[in-house]
Structure formats: C-alpha cells, structure tokens
C-alpha cells in the first residue's frame, strides 16, 4: 500500500519566492564548490548525499490532501489545494482509461481542506464517480458554497461527475473500498474528525487539525485510535509553547505531543503534517532533526520512525 | 521526584531531582502553588539532577508560570542537562523562559 502526500501545508498555501530559490541555489553552489565540483562529478550523487533537503527540495505549499493507494481504489483524505495536483497526475497517468471512482474523506470543512475541489479536473468529466465522506452535517453545503457566485464561475451542481455525500458517525466502523474505516471526533474550532484506515493488517491514521491542550487530557481515547498504526499522519503545526500559550485554542498540536502519543500507541511511523505556513524549508528540516532526536530520547515505548510530510512524498506502508 | 527548597534573598532556589512526568509533575505544581500561597514570587529552578521531563512536566511549569503572572512573579531555570535541555529547546521553552548555565548566574541576575 502506498500513501502519497499531495498537499501538506496548514492553513493556506505558502509558495516559495524567487528570493528563496536564489538562496537555495547559492547554498547548493557553495556546497558544490567545497566538494570541488568539476565536469567529472556525479551530480545526482552530489545532490543525494551532500545537499540538505531544504537546499535541494522544498516541503511544498499545497494544503491538505493525502492519497491512500491500494489496487484500483482511490482514497483521499481532504480536498485542499493538493487535490488539484492529484487530479492532474491521475489524468496524465490514466490517459484513455475509463472514468474512475474516488472516495474523499473530509476532516472538516475549513477552507484549506476543501479549496482544491473546484480545481479537481476529474469532477468535470462525465461518468466519474466521487463519494465524499465526513462526519459534519451539511458538508455538501460547504462544497457548493465555495463554488457559488461571486467566489467561483462554475456551479457545484453543474459538474459532470456523479457526486454523492455520505455521512459517517464517529465510533462506528465502515467497510469502504476494501478498507475498514472509523472516525474520531477531535478538538478543533468547529470540530474535526480523524480517520483510521485498516486493510490487510496495515493501519494508517489521518489525524490533522487536532489540538491536545491542557484541557483535553483525554489521551486514552487517542492512544486507542492511534494504536499500532503503521503510519500516523499528525498535525504538528506549532511548537508546544505556542500551542499552549499564544496559540491556545487555535486548534493545532505539536511535535512533542506527537512523539509522546506515538510512543504510547506503539506507532511505527510518525509523520508530522499540516506544516505551519510561516515555517521555512530550513525550519522544517530543523523540526525533523529535533523531533527525531526527541523520539530517541523520550523513553516511553518504542521509538517510532519520524518524518515531516512534504508535497510529493510517497510512503510505502 | 524529590524537591529541595532553599531561600536565597528574595528568591527561592528549587532543586528538582528525578523525573517530571505524568505521574510526578503534579507534585511540583502543588509545591509551587503552596509557595505562591505563602507569598513567594521569585523561583529559580535548578534542574541539574532532573533526569526526565515529559510534556506533563512542561505543563506543570507553565501552570506555575501563569500563577506567578498576576503578582509580577518570575520563574527561571538553571543547570539544564541532556534530555531536559533538549526537551526545553524542542518545545520552545528555551525562548520563553530565562535559562542560566549555573545557579550562581541565575541568583546574580535575580538580584538586579
Ligand atoms: Zn487545516
Ligand atoms: Zn481547521
């Protein structure tokens, strides 16, 4: 099973600028010069082994969209601006094939989690089937509102695809596209829901836009929901001090709580997600470094593998 | 967890030993609450012999800091080592609180 991250940024897209690219190029050239780059140098090897990720890449700017791929079925978590990218990729890799069915699970209707839908090209193609799942009432209303005049020129009801909305109840288990799926209510302004997907003994948990603050000490329920996950996608937008002080009640968590919960729940791979739009690529490299170190120092349970999600990241589960 | 308290001028030097985790951190929080109740306002927490701190420990520190706020009290830290130093830095606590290498330095500054 493969998990592809099409959008990993929190709150709103945060694209790189020309100045940022220049900074990366400058750093890359400095490193190359120190390595005595010449015509005979294996450049790919130099990039792979000598350049830090922030220099050779970027964590990306698209908002939440994660694809869980197993065989023919397309499962997606959230429809942030990363969904646009997924749509293009799907069309270019399935040229000439018949329309498909997409299952989209919505954590909550905040704009950064639905804003990619009007740009999801398959939704304009007759014969495509899209099922949108969620635990909020009136999800359809949120989707059609963002496509209403004057916000967008194409009305939601005029899209070519057959689009259905299916309401889920947290705590129940559903059989969807071969996965056993359950949802859990999370602490977030307007509430959000996490999803747990299980198939063939593999478990993926998608838990974004979820705050674990002083007041919400109900960890046992979370630990059970995360239990033994092969991959836990976890909102770590803030540092712990920000999450508990200036950004309290803003609805997001942090890397320290992520490590503690992942260790308690015996998670195998903790993937930090919903990256803060104010974080630079360098900041996120540091977040990965610090969190990996932290996971090896904190002693409860086993140390999970740690990663920070980036647009284009693919994780084999 | 063991807590030792020494009065040093207007400040209290609080030496914490052992672990500050979900089980023990309420002890620290409660002890500090009592000291605040008794009118103490300036806490220097010596973490030299603190071996382990989890988010629950950080939470108890934050609660104590909040309780000190209304009376312009202060809490600062000294002698951070190993994991404790790391957790302070990863969580952003090192940017929010005054942290000193030694107790002497902390005491000196608190006399200003
Ligand atoms: Zn969000
Ligand atoms: Zn949100």
Coordinates of C-alpha atoms and ligand atoms in Angstrom, one line a residue:
Chain A
X1 CA 0.0 0.0 0.0
X2 CA 1.3 3.4 -0.9
X3 CA 0.5 6.8 0.7
X4 CA 1.1 9.9 -1.4
X5 CA 1.2 13.3 0.0
X6 CA -0.2 15.8 -2.5
X7 CA -0.7 18.7 0.0
X8 CA 1.0 19.0 3.4
X9 CA 0.8 22.7 4.3
X10 CA -1.6 24.0 7.0
X11 CA -4.0 26.9 6.9
X12 CA -3.2 28.3 3.4
X13 CA -0.8 27.7 0.5
X14 CA 2.7 29.2 1.2
X15 CA 4.6 29.2 -2.1
X16 CA 8.4 29.8 -2.3
X17 CA 9.5 33.1 -3.8
X18 CA 12.3 33.9 -6.3
X19 CA 14.4 35.1 -3.4
X20 CA 14.0 31.8 -1.6
X21 CA 15.0 29.8 -4.7
X22 CA 18.1 32.1 -5.2
X23 CA 19.1 31.4 -1.5
X24 CA 18.8 27.6 -2.2
X25 CA 20.8 27.9 -5.5
X26 CA 23.5 29.9 -3.7
X27 CA 23.8 27.4 -0.9
X28 CA 23.9 24.5 -3.4
X29 CA 26.7 26.2 -5.3
X30 CA 28.7 26.8 -2.1
X31 CA 28.4 23.2 -1.1
X32 CA 29.3 22.1 -4.6
X33 CA 32.4 24.4 -4.7
X34 CA 33.5 22.9 -1.3
X35 CA 33.2 19.5 -2.8
X36 CA 35.4 20.5 -5.8
X37 CA 32.7 20.1 -8.4
X38 CA 34.1 19.6 -11.9
X39 CA 33.0 18.1 -15.2
X40 CA 33.6 14.6 -13.9
X41 CA 31.5 14.9 -10.8
X42 CA 28.4 12.6 -10.4
X43 CA 25.9 15.4 -9.9
X44 CA 23.0 13.2 -8.9
X45 CA 25.1 11.6 -6.2
X46 CA 26.3 15.0 -5.0
X47 CA 22.7 16.2 -4.7
X48 CA 21.6 13.0 -3.0
X49 CA 24.4 12.8 -0.5
X50 CA 25.7 16.3 0.2
X51 CA 22.7 18.7 -0.1
X52 CA 20.3 19.0 2.8
X53 CA 16.6 18.7 1.9
X54 CA 15.9 22.4 2.3
X55 CA 18.6 23.1 -0.3
X56 CA 17.7 20.5 -2.9
X57 CA 14.0 20.5 -2.4
X58 CA 11.0 22.1 -0.6
X59 CA 8.3 20.9 1.7
X60 CA 5.8 22.4 -0.7
X61 CA 2.9 24.8 -0.4
X62 CA -0.3 22.8 -1.2
X63 CA -2.9 22.4 1.5
X64 CA -4.0 19.1 2.9
X65 CA -4.6 16.2 0.5
X66 CA -3.3 12.7 1.1
X67 CA -3.9 9.7 -1.2
X68 CA -4.0 6.1 0.1
X69 CA -3.5 3.8 -2.8
X70 CA -4.2 0.1 -2.9
X71 CA -5.0 -1.6 -6.2
X72 CA -7.8 0.1 -8.2
X73 CA -9.3 2.2 -5.4
X74 CA -8.6 5.9 -4.9
X75 CA -8.9 7.0 -1.3
X76 CA -8.1 10.6 -0.5
X77 CA -8.0 12.4 2.8
X78 CA -9.2 16.0 2.4
X79 CA -9.5 18.2 -0.7
X80 CA -7.1 21.0 0.0
X81 CA -5.2 22.5 -2.9
X82 CA -3.1 19.3 -3.2
X83 CA -6.1 17.7 -4.8
X84 CA -5.6 19.8 -7.9
X85 CA -2.1 18.2 -8.3
X86 CA -3.5 14.8 -7.7
X87 CA -6.1 15.3 -10.4
X88 CA -3.5 16.3 -13.0
X89 CA -1.4 13.3 -12.0
X90 CA -4.3 11.0 -12.3
X91 CA -5.3 12.3 -15.7
X92 CA -1.8 12.1 -17.2
X93 CA -1.2 8.6 -15.8
X94 CA -4.6 7.2 -16.8
X95 CA -4.9 8.6 -20.3
X96 CA -7.7 6.9 -22.3
X97 CA -8.8 4.8 -19.4
X98 CA -12.5 4.8 -18.3
X99 CA -13.5 7.2 -15.5
X100 CA -12.8 6.1 -12.0
X101 CA -14.3 6.2 -8.6
X102 CA -12.8 8.5 -5.9
X103 CA -13.5 8.3 -2.2
X104 CA -12.7 11.5 -0.4
X105 CA -12.7 11.7 3.4
X106 CA -13.1 15.2 4.8
X107 CA -11.6 16.0 8.3
X108 CA -13.6 19.2 8.5
X109 CA -14.8 21.9 6.1
X110 CA -12.3 24.6 6.9
X111 CA -11.3 26.2 3.6
X112 CA -7.8 24.7 3.5
X113 CA -9.3 21.3 3.5
X114 CA -11.8 21.8 0.6
X115 CA -10.4 24.6 -1.5
X116 CA -8.8 22.2 -4.1
X117 CA -12.1 20.6 -5.1
X118 CA -13.2 23.3 -7.7
X119 CA -9.8 22.6 -9.4
X120 CA -10.1 18.8 -9.4
X121 CA -10.4 18.2 -13.1
X122 CA -11.9 14.7 -12.9
X123 CA -15.0 16.3 -11.3
X124 CA -15.8 17.9 -14.6
X125 CA -15.7 14.6 -16.5
X126 CA -19.0 12.8 -17.2
X127 CA -19.0 9.3 -15.8
X128 CA -16.6 9.9 -12.9
X129 CA -17.9 8.9 -9.6
X130 CA -16.9 10.8 -6.4
X131 CA -18.1 10.0 -3.0
X132 CA -17.4 12.5 -0.2
X133 CA -17.4 11.1 3.3
X134 CA -17.5 13.1 6.5
X135 CA -19.0 13.4 10.0
X136 CA -20.1 17.0 9.7
X137 CA -23.7 17.9 8.8
X138 CA -24.2 19.8 5.6
X139 CA -20.8 19.0 4.1
X140 CA -22.4 19.5 0.7
X141 CA -23.4 23.0 1.6
X142 CA -19.7 23.9 2.3
X143 CA -18.6 22.4 -1.1
X144 CA -21.3 24.2 -3.1
X145 CA -20.9 27.5 -1.2
X146 CA -17.3 27.8 -2.3
X147 CA -18.4 27.4 -5.9
X148 CA -21.2 29.9 -5.7
X149 CA -21.0 33.2 -7.5
X150 CA -19.1 35.5 -6.9
X151 CA -16.5 33.1 -5.5
X152 CA -16.2 30.8 -8.5
X153 CA -17.5 30.7 -12.0
X154 CA -18.7 27.0 -12.2
X155 CA -21.6 26.0 -10.0
X156 CA -21.1 22.8 -7.9
X157 CA -24.4 21.3 -9.2
X158 CA -23.3 21.7 -12.9
X159 CA -20.2 19.4 -12.5
X160 CA -20.1 16.4 -14.8
X161 CA -19.2 13.8 -12.2
X162 CA -21.8 12.0 -10.1
X163 CA -21.0 13.3 -6.6
X164 CA -22.5 11.7 -3.5
X165 CA -22.1 12.8 0.1
X166 CA -22.1 10.0 2.8
X167 CA -22.3 10.9 6.4
X168 CA -20.3 8.8 8.9
X169 CA -20.6 8.5 12.6
X170 CA -17.6 8.6 14.8
X171 CA -17.0 5.3 16.7
X172 CA -18.6 3.1 14.1
X173 CA -16.6 1.0 11.6
X174 CA -17.4 1.1 7.9
X175 CA -16.3 -1.1 5.0
X176 CA -15.3 1.3 2.2
X177 CA -13.4 0.3 -0.9
X178 CA -11.9 -2.7 0.8
X179 CA -10.8 -0.7 3.9
X180 CA -12.2 -0.8 7.3
X181 CA -12.7 2.9 8.2
X182 CA -13.5 4.5 11.5
X183 CA -13.6 8.2 12.6
X184 CA -12.9 10.0 15.8
X185 CA -14.0 13.5 16.9
X186 CA -11.1 15.9 17.5
X187 CA -10.7 19.2 19.4
X188 CA -10.6 22.0 16.8
X189 CA -12.7 25.1 16.2
X190 CA -15.9 23.8 14.7
X191 CA -14.6 20.2 15.5
X192 CA -12.7 18.0 13.1
X193 CA -12.5 14.2 12.6
X194 CA -9.6 11.9 12.3
X195 CA -9.8 8.7 10.2
X196 CA -8.3 5.3 10.8
X197 CA -8.0 3.0 7.7
X198 CA -7.2 -0.7 8.1
X199 CA -6.6 -3.2 5.3
X200 CA -4.7 -6.5 5.2
X201 CA -3.2 -5.9 8.7
X202 CA -1.9 -2.4 7.8
X203 CA -3.2 0.7 9.6
X204 CA -3.0 4.3 8.5
X205 CA -4.3 7.1 10.8
X206 CA -5.0 10.6 9.4
X207 CA -5.3 13.0 12.3
X208 CA -5.0 16.6 11.3
X209 CA -6.3 19.9 12.7
X210 CA -6.5 18.4 16.2
X211 CA -5.5 20.2 19.4
X212 CA -4.2 18.4 22.5
X213 CA -4.2 21.1 25.1
X214 CA -4.2 21.4 28.9
X215 CA -8.0 20.9 29.0
X216 CA -8.3 18.0 26.6
X217 CA -6.4 15.4 28.7
X218 CA -8.4 12.5 27.3
X219 CA -5.4 10.7 25.9
X220 CA -6.6 7.2 26.3
X221 CA -9.2 7.5 23.5
X222 CA -6.5 9.0 21.2
X223 CA -4.0 6.3 22.1
X224 CA -6.6 3.6 21.3
X225 CA -7.4 5.3 18.0
X226 CA -3.7 5.6 17.1
X227 CA -2.9 2.1 18.4
X228 CA -0.3 0.1 16.4
X229 CA -0.6 2.4 13.4
X230 CA 1.9 1.7 10.7
X231 CA 1.6 5.3 9.7
X232 CA 0.3 8.2 11.8
X233 CA -0.2 11.5 10.0
X234 CA -0.3 14.0 12.8
X235 CA -0.9 17.8 13.0
X236 CA 2.2 19.4 14.4
X237 CA 1.8 22.9 13.2
X238 CA 3.1 24.7 16.3
X239 CA 5.8 24.3 18.9
X240 CA 4.5 23.1 22.3
X241 CA 4.9 26.5 24.0
X242 CA 3.0 28.3 21.2
X243 CA 0.3 25.7 21.2
X244 CA -0.2 26.2 25.0
X245 CA 0.2 29.9 25.2
X246 CA -0.3 32.5 22.4
X247 CA -1.9 29.9 20.0
X248 CA -4.0 28.1 22.6
X249 CA -7.5 27.2 21.2
X250 CA -6.3 27.7 17.6
X251 CA -6.9 24.0 17.1
X252 CA -3.4 22.5 16.4
X253 CA -0.9 20.3 18.1
X254 CA 2.9 20.0 18.2
X255 CA 5.7 17.6 17.7
X256 CA 6.4 16.8 21.4
X257 CA 2.8 15.6 22.0
X258 CA 3.0 13.7 18.7
X259 CA 6.1 11.8 19.8
X260 CA 4.6 11.0 23.2
X261 CA 1.3 9.8 21.8
X262 CA 3.0 7.8 19.1
X263 CA 5.2 6.1 21.6
X264 CA 2.3 5.4 23.9
X265 CA 0.3 3.9 21.0
X266 CA 3.3 1.9 19.6
X267 CA 3.0 3.8 16.3
X268 CA 5.7 2.6 13.7
X269 CA 6.0 5.8 11.7
X270 CA 5.0 9.3 12.9
X271 CA 4.6 11.7 10.1
X272 CA 4.3 15.4 11.1
X273 CA 1.8 17.2 9.0
X274 CA -0.2 20.5 8.4
X275 CA 3.1 22.4 8.3
X276 CA 2.9 26.0 9.5
X277 CA 2.8 28.4 6.5
X278 CA 5.3 30.6 8.4
X279 CA 7.9 27.7 8.6
X280 CA 10.6 27.9 6.0
X281 CA 12.1 24.7 4.5
X282 CA 15.1 25.3 6.8
X283 CA 12.7 25.4 9.8
X284 CA 11.1 22.2 8.8
X285 CA 14.4 20.4 8.3
X286 CA 15.2 21.5 11.9
X287 CA 11.8 20.3 13.1
X288 CA 12.6 16.9 11.6
X289 CA 16.0 16.8 13.2
X290 CA 14.7 17.9 16.6
X291 CA 11.8 15.5 16.6
X292 CA 13.9 12.5 15.5
X293 CA 16.3 13.3 18.4
X294 CA 13.4 13.8 20.8
X295 CA 11.9 10.5 19.8
X296 CA 15.1 8.7 20.6
X297 CA 15.4 10.4 24.0
X298 CA 11.9 10.1 25.3
X299 CA 11.7 6.7 26.7
X300 CA 8.1 5.5 26.8
X301 CA 7.5 2.7 24.4
X302 CA 9.5 2.1 21.2
X303 CA 11.0 4.9 19.1
X304 CA 8.9 5.5 16.0
X305 CA 10.4 6.5 12.7
X306 CA 9.8 10.2 12.3
X307 CA 9.2 12.2 9.1
X308 CA 7.9 15.7 8.2
X309 CA 5.5 15.4 5.3
X310 CA 6.3 17.3 2.1
X311 CA 4.3 17.6 -1.2
X312 CA 5.3 14.7 -3.4
X313 CA 6.4 12.4 -0.5
X314 CA 5.4 8.8 -1.0
X315 CA 5.4 6.4 1.9
X316 CA 5.3 2.6 1.5
X317 CA 3.1 1.0 4.2
Chain B
X1 CA 10.7 13.1 42.3
X2 CA 12.4 15.0 45.1
X3 CA 12.2 18.7 45.7
X4 CA 14.6 20.7 47.9
X5 CA 14.0 24.3 48.7
X6 CA 16.5 27.0 49.8
X7 CA 15.7 30.6 50.5
X8 CA 18.3 32.9 48.8
X9 CA 17.5 36.5 49.5
X10 CA 14.1 37.3 47.9
X11 CA 14.4 34.2 45.7
X12 CA 13.7 30.5 46.2
X13 CA 16.2 28.0 44.9
X14 CA 14.1 24.9 44.0
X15 CA 16.2 21.8 43.3
X16 CA 14.3 19.1 41.4
X17 CA 15.6 15.6 41.3
X18 CA 14.4 12.5 39.4
X19 CA 11.5 12.6 36.9
X20 CA 8.8 15.1 36.0
X21 CA 6.3 13.0 34.1
X22 CA 2.5 12.4 34.1
X23 CA 2.8 10.7 37.5
X24 CA 5.1 13.1 39.3
X25 CA 4.7 16.5 37.8
X26 CA 1.6 17.3 39.9
X27 CA 3.8 17.2 43.0
X28 CA 5.9 20.1 41.5
X29 CA 2.9 22.0 40.6
X30 CA 1.3 21.6 44.0
X31 CA 4.5 22.5 45.9
X32 CA 4.9 25.7 43.8
X33 CA 1.2 26.6 44.4
X34 CA 1.8 26.3 48.2
X35 CA 4.9 28.5 47.9
X36 CA 3.0 31.1 45.9
X37 CA 0.2 31.0 48.5
X38 CA 2.9 31.7 51.2
X39 CA 3.8 34.9 49.3
X40 CA 6.9 33.6 47.4
X41 CA 7.3 35.3 44.0
X42 CA 10.8 34.5 42.6
X43 CA 11.6 30.9 41.7
X44 CA 14.9 29.7 40.4
X45 CA 14.5 26.0 39.5
X46 CA 17.7 24.0 39.4
X47 CA 17.3 21.1 37.0
X48 CA 20.8 19.6 37.3
X49 CA 19.5 16.4 38.8
X50 CA 16.3 16.2 36.8
X51 CA 16.7 13.1 34.7
X52 CA 13.5 13.1 32.7
X53 CA 10.8 15.5 31.7
X54 CA 7.7 14.9 29.6
X55 CA 5.0 17.2 28.2
X56 CA 3.2 16.8 31.6
X57 CA 6.3 18.2 33.3
X58 CA 6.3 21.2 30.9
X59 CA 2.6 21.7 31.6
X60 CA 3.2 21.9 35.3
X61 CA 5.9 24.5 34.7
X62 CA 3.6 26.5 32.5
X63 CA 0.8 26.4 35.1
X64 CA 3.2 27.6 37.8
X65 CA 4.4 30.5 35.5
X66 CA 0.7 31.5 34.9
X67 CA 0.1 31.6 38.6
X68 CA 3.1 33.8 39.2
X69 CA 2.0 36.3 36.5
X70 CA -0.7 38.3 38.3
X71 CA 1.8 39.4 41.1
X72 CA 4.7 40.0 38.7
X73 CA 6.4 36.9 40.0
X74 CA 9.1 35.1 37.9
X75 CA 10.3 31.6 37.3
X76 CA 13.7 30.9 35.7
X77 CA 15.8 27.7 35.2
X78 CA 19.4 26.8 35.6
X79 CA 21.7 23.8 35.0
X80 CA 19.8 22.1 32.2
X81 CA 21.4 18.9 31.1
X82 CA 21.0 16.2 28.4
X83 CA 17.4 15.3 27.7
X84 CA 16.0 18.1 29.8
X85 CA 18.0 20.7 27.8
X86 CA 16.8 19.0 24.5
X87 CA 13.1 19.0 25.5
X88 CA 13.3 22.7 26.5
X89 CA 14.7 23.6 23.2
X90 CA 12.4 21.4 21.0
X91 CA 9.3 22.6 22.8
X92 CA 10.2 26.3 22.5
X93 CA 10.5 26.7 26.4
X94 CA 14.1 28.0 26.0
X95 CA 12.8 31.0 24.1
X96 CA 10.0 31.8 26.6
X97 CA 11.8 31.4 30.0
X98 CA 15.1 32.8 31.3
X99 CA 17.6 29.9 31.4
X100 CA 21.1 30.1 33.0
X101 CA 24.0 27.9 32.9
X102 CA 24.6 27.9 36.7
X103 CA 22.6 28.7 39.8
X104 CA 25.1 31.5 40.7
X105 CA 24.4 33.2 37.5
X106 CA 20.6 32.9 38.0
X107 CA 20.9 34.3 41.5
X108 CA 23.1 37.2 40.4
X109 CA 20.6 38.1 37.7
X110 CA 17.6 37.8 40.0
X111 CA 19.2 40.3 42.4
X112 CA 19.3 43.0 39.7
Ligands
LIG1 ZN1 -6.2 23.0 8.4
LIG2 ZN1 -9.0 23.6 10.5

